[in-house]
C-alpha atoms as one frame of an Amber mdcrd trajectory, in Angstrom:
protein
 153.982-144.024 191.762 156.064-140.526 191.809 155.970-140.447 188.028 152.142
-141.236 188.082 151.532-138.353 190.843 153.847-136.225 188.501 151.881-136.723
 185.566 148.458-135.720 187.576 150.281-132.301 188.798 151.164-131.921 185.084
 148.003-132.747 183.875 146.139-130.434 186.202 148.527-127.621 185.658 147.779
-127.762 181.457 143.924-128.320 182.153 144.177-124.926 184.507 146.168-123.296
 181.467 144.149-123.896 179.423 140.970-123.158 181.116 142.361-119.328 182.029
 143.329-119.157 178.283 140.129-120.492 177.259 138.077-117.954 179.857 140.350
-114.896 178.984 139.337-115.525 175.452 135.291-115.820 176.825 135.576-112.713
 178.513 136.740-111.076 175.331 133.759-111.766 173.767 131.455-111.572 176.729
 132.330-107.710 177.227 129.797-107.226 173.943 127.314-108.922 175.762 127.230
-107.177 178.927 127.581-103.511 176.541 123.928-104.650 175.891 123.160-104.498
 180.171 125.093-101.568 180.815 124.781 -99.183 177.707 128.113 -98.587 175.450
 129.831 -95.432 176.846 127.951 -94.710 179.993 129.463 -92.123 182.638 129.429
 -94.244 185.606 130.653 -92.977 189.089 132.293 -95.397 191.487 132.133 -95.100
 195.295 133.931 -95.671 197.467 134.706 -95.603 201.275 138.380 -95.702 201.598
 141.607 -95.581 198.564 142.355 -98.961 198.294 139.190-100.243 197.704 138.831
 -99.373 194.390 142.103-101.932 194.068 141.220-104.139 196.685 136.961-104.997
 195.963 136.447-102.873 192.553 139.329-103.687 190.184 137.188-106.353 187.940
 134.524-103.919 188.040 136.962-100.982 187.191 138.631-102.580 184.480 135.637
-104.460 182.777 133.678-101.015 182.913 136.831 -99.524 180.885 136.784-102.487
 178.052 133.010-100.858 177.814 134.038 -97.902 177.444 132.812 -96.524 180.285
 133.533 -93.038 181.185 134.723 -93.728 184.999 134.258 -91.020 188.237 136.216
 -92.050 191.416 134.496 -90.402 194.721 135.839 -91.374 197.914 134.555 -90.572
 201.153 137.501 -90.546 203.619 140.388 -90.196 201.304 143.052 -88.705 203.151
 142.928 -90.512 206.495 142.593 -87.040 207.620 140.700 -87.344 210.825 143.005
 -90.160 211.917 145.835 -88.123 211.667 144.039 -85.421 213.790 142.818 -87.523
 216.335 146.502 -88.982 217.022 145.711 -92.795 215.590 148.070 -92.144 212.762
 151.312 -89.582 212.940 151.553 -86.921 210.292 154.302 -89.322 208.952 152.321
 -92.240 208.264 149.942 -89.840 207.256 151.767 -88.117 204.952 153.008 -91.543
 203.392 149.307 -92.721 203.030 148.655 -89.262 200.794 151.698 -90.189 198.515
 150.469 -93.576 197.640 146.963 -92.859 197.045 148.706 -90.676 194.425 150.624
 -93.457 192.790 147.538 -95.560 192.781 145.943 -92.810 191.128 148.508 -92.328
 188.578 148.592 -96.104 187.770 144.400 -96.026 187.197 144.563 -92.425 185.619
 144.069 -93.560 181.972 140.550 -95.039 183.657 139.063 -92.319 185.511 138.218
 -88.847 184.236 137.841 -87.430 187.340 138.226 -88.402 190.901 137.146 -86.628
 193.901 137.211 -86.617 197.439 135.390 -86.339 200.941 137.055 -86.266 204.348
 134.948 -88.789 206.078 136.168 -90.439 209.528 138.123 -93.543 208.453 136.994
 -94.958 211.422 134.448 -98.259 211.870 132.985 -96.866 215.020 131.879 -93.651
 213.809 128.239 -94.492 211.872 128.381 -91.659 209.181 125.405 -90.101 208.636
 123.149 -91.241 205.770 121.705 -88.344 204.920 124.611 -85.807 204.837 126.307
 -88.978 202.493 123.284 -88.960 200.510 123.154 -85.449 199.927 127.018 -85.653
 198.814 126.342 -88.248 196.990 123.071 -86.994 194.883 125.288 -83.265 194.155
 128.052 -85.440 192.399 125.663 -87.473 190.447 123.817 -84.599 189.263 126.361
 -82.456 188.805 128.603 -85.102 186.471 125.305 -86.444 184.935 126.294 -89.681
 186.262 124.225 -92.543 184.831 125.482 -95.736 186.600 126.793 -95.752 190.321
 128.693 -98.770 191.616 128.883 -99.059 195.025 128.961-101.834 198.111 126.110
-103.781 198.701 124.119-104.047 202.251 127.096-106.399 203.486 129.469-104.045
 202.649 131.854-107.164 201.502 134.146-106.869 204.327 131.032-105.570 206.851
 132.854-102.421 207.617 130.655-100.198 208.931 131.834 -97.150 206.071 131.086
 -99.380 203.665 127.653-100.332 204.727 126.649 -96.866 204.975 127.519 -95.986
 201.443 124.909 -98.761 200.635 122.295 -97.676 202.827 123.040 -93.653 201.588
 122.252 -94.560 197.895 119.655 -97.181 199.164 117.663 -93.625 200.628 118.176
 -92.117 197.199 116.901 -95.253 194.994 113.970 -95.850 197.694 112.855 -92.178
 197.530 113.127 -91.449 194.004 115.733 -88.730 194.024 118.226 -89.953 191.707
 117.927 -88.084 188.018 115.830 -90.384 185.432 117.609 -92.983 183.676 120.437
 -93.444 186.901 121.293 -96.901 187.860 122.815 -98.485 191.069 124.959-101.704
 190.601 126.053-103.049 194.234 128.953-105.611 194.533 127.461-108.598 196.079
 129.253-109.980 199.354 129.541-113.854 199.399 130.808-115.890 202.950 134.152
-116.492 203.882 135.290-119.400 202.413 133.955-118.280 198.994 135.575-114.966
 199.543 139.100-116.950 199.532 139.221-119.110 196.750 140.144-116.616 194.183
 139.105-118.222 190.740 137.539-121.336 192.176 135.051-119.538 193.391 133.668
-118.954 189.486 131.548-121.936 189.068 129.344-120.919 192.880 129.002-117.633
 191.354 128.054-118.815 188.101 125.360-121.423 189.230 123.090-117.859 190.952
 121.975-115.467 190.187 123.491-111.800 189.066 123.050-109.164 186.768 126.357
-108.426 186.022 129.767-110.428 186.533 133.493-109.344 185.561 136.032-111.724
 185.651 139.274-110.676 185.102 141.828-111.733 182.664 145.312-112.750 183.673
 146.795-109.595 182.244 144.282-107.596 184.135 144.421-109.255 187.415 148.598
-108.277 187.133 147.390-104.512 187.070 144.974-104.647 189.756 147.615-106.241
 192.194 150.074-103.484 190.824 147.436-101.318 191.943 146.944-102.642 195.516
 151.102-102.714 195.572 150.989 -98.447 195.653 149.315 -98.624 198.959 152.278
-100.263 200.614 151.701 -98.967 204.179 147.940-100.943 204.138 149.713-104.125
 202.947 149.750-106.028 206.382 150.656-109.631 206.023 146.873-110.566 206.038
 146.127-107.852 202.889 148.780-110.101 201.352 147.374-113.215 201.830 144.339
-111.389 200.558 145.595-110.161 197.506 146.518-113.506 196.812 143.938-115.588
 197.521 140.536-113.489 197.527 137.741-113.873 194.532 137.420-109.808 194.667
 141.091-109.298 192.798 139.542-111.563 189.760 135.868-111.877 190.033 133.063
-109.196 191.025 129.454-109.586 190.726 127.007-107.338 190.992 123.338-106.416
 191.321 121.197-103.550 190.248 118.863-101.828 193.072
């Protein structure tokens, strides 16, 4: 009986290994298909609220776009957490440590970014960011850098964080009012329910059954790179975030929609 159980486990492990090998190969082929949708060599702006967002939520998109030869720029709206330090919610030693972590993460991603930009909005879910001010800053960077693709959160903000949702609201305003430059598209990262969020690659069948405009799934090698980038933000890696890195679909899968 025990031998049969071990054989079943071995067979399951072999199937999982085979699936990952096939998927890795399929992703390399699919990159050519995605290039037709997104445009090869586009100038893309990733808009995030916090300095660990690019690794925690958008790693599949960042690495997927890099595969397609996009020139990537990063715009982070609360890069230094300076407001919290000033308000006394974060002591200066922790503030300096956080800044150093941001720089280490930037070094790890450095071959992907053509430029990295920062804005000092308060990192505080209880503070409502002004939609028009955020939209104005976004439009300025889009026009200044001739951006033709913007990537950010959707209306759910993935985690429901109000700062994430504020970025979507600003981009939605620019899009709906026709203020974006001609040819500039907006991709938003799909939020999913809690169950799907924490089943890692097992969410892939559910994702494939639903409509999305763009899908990125990381290879095993790319997942390791995403985890290294997340590990740079050591002060943010509380026990529940370590579990997040292990189990979250967003460390492997990004499904996105055009506005």
